Amino acid sequence: IIMKSFLFFLLMLSSLINPVLSQNNLFEKAKNNPSEGYKLCKKFKEFNLEKKTSAASDEVTKLVSDENNLSLVDARNYSIYVMGLYCPKIF
């Protein structure tokens, strides 16, 4: 019974740690690929100027999600991180 409880605890702990680790990998991807970051900034700027759409909009988040095979939450976090690193004039 103690072993089963311990295994259950480890399973629950790993599910809590995994999202944290994946976020770090996501941020490392953004940080280590400035050319991709600048390309994404260009797309954000196009949305800002042509469509009058915020880079944090659902439409842009969906685009980033589809292009990078990310969940919508990860795509939004990735976009915000990229904006902070590479394109501070984008809204």
PDB file of C-alpha atoms in Angstrom:
ATOM      1  CA  ILE A   1       0.000   0.000   0.000  1.00  0.00           C
ATOM      2  CA  ILE A   2       2.850   2.401   0.794  1.00  0.00           C
ATOM      3  CA  MET A   3       4.468   1.681  -2.567  1.00  0.00           C
ATOM      4  CA  LYS A   4       1.209   2.344  -4.431  1.00  0.00           C
ATOM      5  CA  SER A   5       0.769   5.615  -2.570  1.00  0.00           C
ATOM      6  CA  PHE A   6       4.326   6.618  -3.376  1.00  0.00           C
ATOM      7  CA  LEU A   7       3.894   5.787  -7.074  1.00  0.00           C
ATOM      8  CA  PHE A   8       0.659   7.744  -7.171  1.00  0.00           C
ATOM      9  CA  PHE A   9       2.430  10.694  -5.550  1.00  0.00           C
ATOM     10  CA  LEU A  10       5.234  10.538  -8.139  1.00  0.00           C
ATOM     11  CA  LEU A  11       2.727  10.396 -10.974  1.00  0.00           C
ATOM     12  CA  MET A  12       0.886  13.445  -9.661  1.00  0.00           C
ATOM     13  CA  LEU A  13       4.133  15.300  -9.094  1.00  0.00           C
ATOM     14  CA  SER A  14       5.374  14.596 -12.614  1.00  0.00           C
ATOM     15  CA  SER A  15       2.150  15.944 -14.117  1.00  0.00           C
ATOM     16  CA  LEU A  16       2.654  19.166 -12.164  1.00  0.00           C
ATOM     17  CA  ILE A  17       6.305  19.538 -13.149  1.00  0.00           C
ATOM     18  CA  ASN A  18       5.874  18.700 -16.844  1.00  0.00           C
ATOM     19  CA  PRO A  19       4.055  21.928 -17.843  1.00  0.00           C
ATOM     20  CA  VAL A  20       6.742  23.950 -16.113  1.00  0.00           C
ATOM     21  CA  LEU A  21       9.452  22.153 -18.031  1.00  0.00           C
ATOM     22  CA  SER A  22       7.639  22.520 -21.339  1.00  0.00           C
ATOM     23  CA  GLN A  23       7.245  26.282 -20.757  1.00  0.00           C
ATOM     24  CA  ASN A  24      10.987  26.576 -20.182  1.00  0.00           C
ATOM     25  CA  ASN A  25      11.663  24.700 -23.423  1.00  0.00           C
ATOM     26  CA  LEU A  26       9.246  26.980 -25.230  1.00  0.00           C
ATOM     27  CA  PHE A  27      10.992  30.083 -23.935  1.00  0.00           C
ATOM     28  CA  GLU A  28      14.394  28.619 -24.788  1.00  0.00           C
ATOM     29  CA  LYS A  29      13.153  28.005 -28.327  1.00  0.00           C
ATOM     30  CA  ALA A  30      12.186  31.661 -28.635  1.00  0.00           C
ATOM     31  CA  LYS A  31      15.408  32.892 -27.080  1.00  0.00           C
ATOM     32  CA  ASN A  32      17.671  30.669 -29.182  1.00  0.00           C
ATOM     33  CA  ASN A  33      16.001  31.421 -32.533  1.00  0.00           C
ATOM     34  CA  PRO A  34      16.129  35.183 -33.085  1.00  0.00           C
ATOM     35  CA  SER A  35      15.547  34.823 -36.846  1.00  0.00           C
ATOM     36  CA  GLU A  36      12.240  33.050 -36.140  1.00  0.00           C
ATOM     37  CA  GLY A  37      11.424  35.706 -33.567  1.00  0.00           C
ATOM     38  CA  TYR A  38      11.982  38.512 -36.051  1.00  0.00           C
ATOM     39  CA  LYS A  39       9.896  36.705 -38.680  1.00  0.00           C
ATOM     40  CA  LEU A  40       7.093  36.417 -36.151  1.00  0.00           C
ATOM     41  CA  CYS A  41       7.469  40.126 -35.344  1.00  0.00           C
ATOM     42  CA  LYS A  42       7.018  40.886 -39.023  1.00  0.00           C
ATOM     43  CA  LYS A  43       3.766  38.906 -39.025  1.00  0.00           C
ATOM     44  CA  PHE A  44       2.616  40.682 -35.874  1.00  0.00           C
ATOM     45  CA  LYS A  45       3.366  44.022 -37.504  1.00  0.00           C
ATOM     46  CA  GLU A  46       1.341  43.016 -40.581  1.00  0.00           C
ATOM     47  CA  PHE A  47      -1.617  42.170 -38.366  1.00  0.00           C
ATOM     48  CA  ASN A  48      -1.202  45.491 -36.532  1.00  0.00           C
ATOM     49  CA  LEU A  49      -1.004  47.609 -39.679  1.00  0.00           C
ATOM     50  CA  GLU A  50      -3.145  45.803 -42.234  1.00  0.00           C
ATOM     51  CA  LYS A  51      -5.829  44.198 -40.149  1.00  0.00           C
ATOM     52  CA  LYS A  52      -5.727  46.512 -37.129  1.00  0.00           C
ATOM     53  CA  THR A  53      -5.485  43.359 -35.037  1.00  0.00           C
ATOM     54  CA  SER A  54      -3.467  42.957 -31.869  1.00  0.00           C
ATOM     55  CA  ALA A  55      -0.676  40.411 -31.838  1.00  0.00           C
ATOM     56  CA  ALA A  56      -2.342  39.006 -28.715  1.00  0.00           C
ATOM     57  CA  SER A  57      -5.663  38.444 -30.485  1.00  0.00           C
ATOM     58  CA  ASP A  58      -7.256  35.024 -30.792  1.00  0.00           C
ATOM     59  CA  GLU A  59      -6.700  35.096 -34.561  1.00  0.00           C
ATOM     60  CA  VAL A  60      -2.950  35.615 -34.215  1.00  0.00           C
ATOM     61  CA  THR A  61      -2.710  33.104 -31.377  1.00  0.00           C
ATOM     62  CA  LYS A  62      -4.402  30.493 -33.579  1.00  0.00           C
ATOM     63  CA  LEU A  63      -1.947  31.246 -36.388  1.00  0.00           C
ATOM     64  CA  VAL A  64       1.055  30.846 -34.068  1.00  0.00           C
ATOM     65  CA  SER A  65      -0.481  27.679 -32.650  1.00  0.00           C
ATOM     66  CA  ASP A  66      -0.980  26.142 -36.085  1.00  0.00           C
ATOM     67  CA  GLU A  67       2.434  27.152 -37.423  1.00  0.00           C
ATOM     68  CA  ASN A  68       4.340  25.869 -34.398  1.00  0.00           C
ATOM     69  CA  ASN A  69       2.160  22.920 -33.416  1.00  0.00           C
ATOM     70  CA  LEU A  70       1.431  24.439 -30.000  1.00  0.00           C
ATOM     71  CA  SER A  71      -1.615  24.496 -27.786  1.00  0.00           C
ATOM     72  CA  LEU A  72      -3.422  27.825 -27.752  1.00  0.00           C
ATOM     73  CA  VAL A  73      -2.120  28.585 -24.254  1.00  0.00           C
ATOM     74  CA  ASP A  74       1.473  27.808 -25.257  1.00  0.00           C
ATOM     75  CA  ALA A  75       1.074  29.811 -28.476  1.00  0.00           C
ATOM     76  CA  ARG A  76      -0.126  32.852 -26.539  1.00  0.00           C
ATOM     77  CA  ASN A  77       2.745  32.566 -24.043  1.00  0.00           C
ATOM     78  CA  TYR A  78       5.243  32.060 -26.866  1.00  0.00           C
ATOM     79  CA  SER A  79       3.902  35.108 -28.733  1.00  0.00           C
ATOM     80  CA  ILE A  80       4.111  37.326 -25.675  1.00  0.00           C
ATOM     81  CA  TYR A  81       7.640  36.159 -24.937  1.00  0.00           C
ATOM     82  CA  VAL A  82       8.727  36.759 -28.551  1.00  0.00           C
ATOM     83  CA  MET A  83       7.164  40.235 -28.473  1.00  0.00           C
ATOM     84  CA  GLY A  84       9.088  41.048 -25.321  1.00  0.00           C
ATOM     85  CA  LEU A  85      12.376  39.826 -26.763  1.00  0.00           C
ATOM     86  CA  TYR A  86      12.246  40.970 -30.365  1.00  0.00           C
ATOM     87  CA  CYS A  87       9.413  43.372 -31.104  1.00  0.00           C
ATOM     88  CA  PRO A  88       8.630  45.820 -28.299  1.00  0.00           C
ATOM     89  CA  LYS A  89       6.783  48.230 -30.636  1.00  0.00           C
ATOM     90  CA  ILE A  90       4.102  45.653 -31.456  1.00  0.00           C
ATOM     91  CA  PHE A  91       0.788  45.725 -29.597  1.00  0.00           C
TER      92      PHE A  91
END
